[in-house]
Structure formats: structure tokens, C-alpha cells
Amino acid sequence: MPQPGASADRDTDTAPRFTIGEVLTALRGDFPDVTISKIRYLESEQLVHPQRTPSGYRKFSLADVARLRYVLAAQRDQYLPLRVIKAQLDALDRGAAAAGADGGADDVPAAELLPAEEFARGAGLTAGQLADCVEFGFVTTDAEGRHRSAELPVARAVAGLARHGIEPRHLRVHRTAVEREAALLEQVVTPALRARSEEGRNRAAEQLQELARLSAQLHSALLDARLREVLGA
């Protein structure tokens, strides 16, 4: 797979020059299904970073176009999820080899599944606390008892609360609230998710992200207000 931004002239490579419409035209030959909404979605996922003009228009460099080609090829040819592609791009930005860059989709699960002992160590949980996390639905396991590395942030948050004496069994209210909240947001975007066009599905994904951000903002604001009452502020 070609490496993004590989050019002998980095100044020329990174100079912003293309509008989003011009980028779309450049990509359409190799990726007929790409749309402007798709490019915007990849930007929102931090996979490409076009500059903005004073009036707010996007301007893409040759390096940006190369990154988009890399992402689209990885999705099409290797069926890689965006989080894995982003990790590869981050590694390339650091000058390291992209993990799994030459592999197929079968390489992804092995890289994302951790043995229970390694997962617990990475999360800061004891074996008993990890077992409680599984029991109360905060993390999942596969048939071999391994855990998805994507669930480490949840496990680390549980570990942090445990250090204050709040055990996983006390946190079931959080999981129940999240499930209800997710169901509510799902109802909002379900009509768009049923769209047959990729553009419609991308719009639904963008909307879901915005709804999730606003919900998290609301939760934080409500909790902050309640804690101020506790402190008598």
C-alpha cells in the first residue's frame, strides 16, 4: 500500500491548494463511491487535517490527498476499521512502520484481543475486579476469555473508581443509564441509518457523534451542578 505523504518535496507536499471538490475529482477514478460527505466524515474522525481559509473553506494539500487514498484503500482492500487505520497513520507520522499495514482483515482481531491477565494489568484492575466487570456488563470476553483492547478506557475508569471504594457492582446504574441513552439516540438516527446511500449513512454517523457529544456535555453539566449543591456552592 502506498505511504501517505511520501514525497521528496515536503514543502510542496503540504502546501494547501485543493478544494474539497477538486479532491473528490482526484479520488473518484480509483474510488468511485467516495463522496464529499465521506471526506468530511474522515476529517471528523481526525484521519485528515485540511486547513481552513479565513472564510471557512477547506484546503487540502497533496499529503492530505495521499492520506485519503491510504484510508480509502485500507477500507476497500483490507476491510480495516477506521480506528486501526488511524493507528497506522499515527505510526507513519511518527516515522514507525504501520502495524498490520501489509496484513488483511484477519490480522485485526488478534491485535485487539488481550489475555485476561494482560488486560487487567493494562487497566489497573485486580483479577477479581475484572471478573466483576465482566459479570456486571462493563467489558466482554470472547470464547477464549480474551478482552477487546477497545474496552480498556472503560476498564480504567472502573479501576479509578475502585480506588475510591466504588466497586463495579455499585456502577450498574451507569451502565443502565448508558443503555437507555444509547437507545434514545438510536431512535433519532435510525431513519437515516436505513438510507441506502453511503452519503446518508455518513450523515447519520456524523449526527450520532454530535448527539453523543451533547449527551456527554449534558451529563457532565448536570453532575457538576449536583456536586456544587453537595459542596454548598
PDB file of N, CA and C in Angstrom, residues 1 3-4 26 35 41 50 59 74 78-79 82 86 88 105 144 160 184-185 190:
ATOM      1  N   MET A   1       0.854  -1.189   0.000  1.00  0.00           N
ATOM      2  CA  MET A   1       0.000   0.000   0.000  1.00  0.00           C
ATOM      3  C   MET A   1       0.893   1.243   0.000  1.00  0.00           C
ATOM      4  N   GLN A   3       2.488   4.784   0.879  1.00  0.00           N
ATOM      5  CA  GLN A   3       2.523   5.510   2.137  1.00  0.00           C
ATOM      6  C   GLN A   3       2.019   6.935   1.925  1.00  0.00           C
ATOM      7  N   PRO A   4       1.185   7.445   2.833  1.00  0.00           N
ATOM      8  CA  PRO A   4       0.639   8.797   2.669  1.00  0.00           C
ATOM      9  C   PRO A   4       1.716   9.841   2.832  1.00  0.00           C
ATOM     10  N   ALA A  26     -10.172  14.076  -7.904  1.00  0.00           N
ATOM     11  CA  ALA A  26      -8.909  13.345  -7.951  1.00  0.00           C
ATOM     12  C   ALA A  26      -9.058  11.911  -7.453  1.00  0.00           C
ATOM     13  N   THR A  35     -17.578  10.214  -1.657  1.00  0.00           N
ATOM     14  CA  THR A  35     -18.444  11.394  -1.730  1.00  0.00           C
ATOM     15  C   THR A  35     -17.838  12.516  -0.885  1.00  0.00           C
ATOM     16  N   TYR A  41     -16.539  13.212   6.708  1.00  0.00           N
ATOM     17  CA  TYR A  41     -16.600  12.262   7.819  1.00  0.00           C
ATOM     18  C   TYR A  41     -15.205  11.808   8.232  1.00  0.00           C
ATOM     19  N   PRO A  50      -7.298  19.010   6.768  1.00  0.00           N
ATOM     20  CA  PRO A  50      -7.186  20.127   5.832  1.00  0.00           C
ATOM     21  C   PRO A  50      -7.150  21.457   6.566  1.00  0.00           C
ATOM     22  N   LYS A  59      -9.044  23.538   2.513  1.00  0.00           N
ATOM     23  CA  LYS A  59      -7.992  23.483   1.506  1.00  0.00           C
ATOM     24  C   LYS A  59      -7.086  22.295   1.813  1.00  0.00           C
ATOM     25  N   ALA A  74      -7.308   1.164   2.409  1.00  0.00           N
ATOM     26  CA  ALA A  74      -7.311   0.243   3.542  1.00  0.00           C
ATOM     27  C   ALA A  74      -8.723  -0.261   3.845  1.00  0.00           C
ATOM     28  N   GLN A  78      -8.579  -4.022   2.587  1.00  0.00           N
ATOM     29  CA  GLN A  78      -8.276  -4.810   3.776  1.00  0.00           C
ATOM     30  C   GLN A  78      -9.418  -4.862   4.776  1.00  0.00           C
ATOM     31  N   TYR A  79     -10.497  -4.114   4.503  1.00  0.00           N
ATOM     32  CA  TYR A  79     -11.671  -4.091   5.380  1.00  0.00           C
ATOM     33  C   TYR A  79     -11.303  -3.674   6.803  1.00  0.00           C
ATOM     34  N   LEU A  82     -11.791   2.091  10.976  1.00  0.00           N
ATOM     35  CA  LEU A  82     -11.104   3.388  10.960  1.00  0.00           C
ATOM     36  C   LEU A  82     -10.133   3.548  12.121  1.00  0.00           C
ATOM     37  N   LYS A  86      -6.359   4.686  11.628  1.00  0.00           N
ATOM     38  CA  LYS A  86      -5.824   5.875  12.298  1.00  0.00           C
ATOM     39  C   LYS A  86      -4.547   5.533  13.060  1.00  0.00           C
ATOM     40  N   GLN A  88      -2.427   3.252  12.268  1.00  0.00           N
ATOM     41  CA  GLN A  88      -1.379   3.094  11.262  1.00  0.00           C
ATOM     42  C   GLN A  88      -0.857   4.458  10.818  1.00  0.00           C
ATOM     43  N   ALA A 105      -7.723  -8.321   6.893  1.00  0.00           N
ATOM     44  CA  ALA A 105      -8.670  -8.127   7.983  1.00  0.00           C
ATOM     45  C   ALA A 105      -8.457  -9.149   9.091  1.00  0.00           C
ATOM     46  N   GLU A 144     -12.419 -17.537  24.266  1.00  0.00           N
ATOM     47  CA  GLU A 144     -11.161 -17.929  24.899  1.00  0.00           C
ATOM     48  C   GLU A 144     -10.833 -17.065  26.113  1.00  0.00           C
ATOM     49  N   GLY A 160     -10.222   3.264  38.383  1.00  0.00           N
ATOM     50  CA  GLY A 160     -10.052   4.519  39.111  1.00  0.00           C
ATOM     51  C   GLY A 160     -11.097   4.691  40.194  1.00  0.00           C
ATOM     52  N   LEU A 184     -32.159   5.878  23.060  1.00  0.00           N
ATOM     53  CA  LEU A 184     -32.812   7.129  22.665  1.00  0.00           C
ATOM     54  C   LEU A 184     -32.141   7.727  21.437  1.00  0.00           C
ATOM     55  N   LEU A 185     -30.811   7.786  21.437  1.00  0.00           N
ATOM     56  CA  LEU A 185     -30.086   8.356  20.302  1.00  0.00           C
ATOM     57  C   LEU A 185     -30.273   7.498  19.053  1.00  0.00           C
ATOM     58  N   THR A 190     -32.078   6.306  13.425  1.00  0.00           N
ATOM     59  CA  THR A 190     -32.465   5.086  12.709  1.00  0.00           C
ATOM     60  C   THR A 190     -32.980   5.353  11.301  1.00  0.00           C
TER      61      THR A 190
END
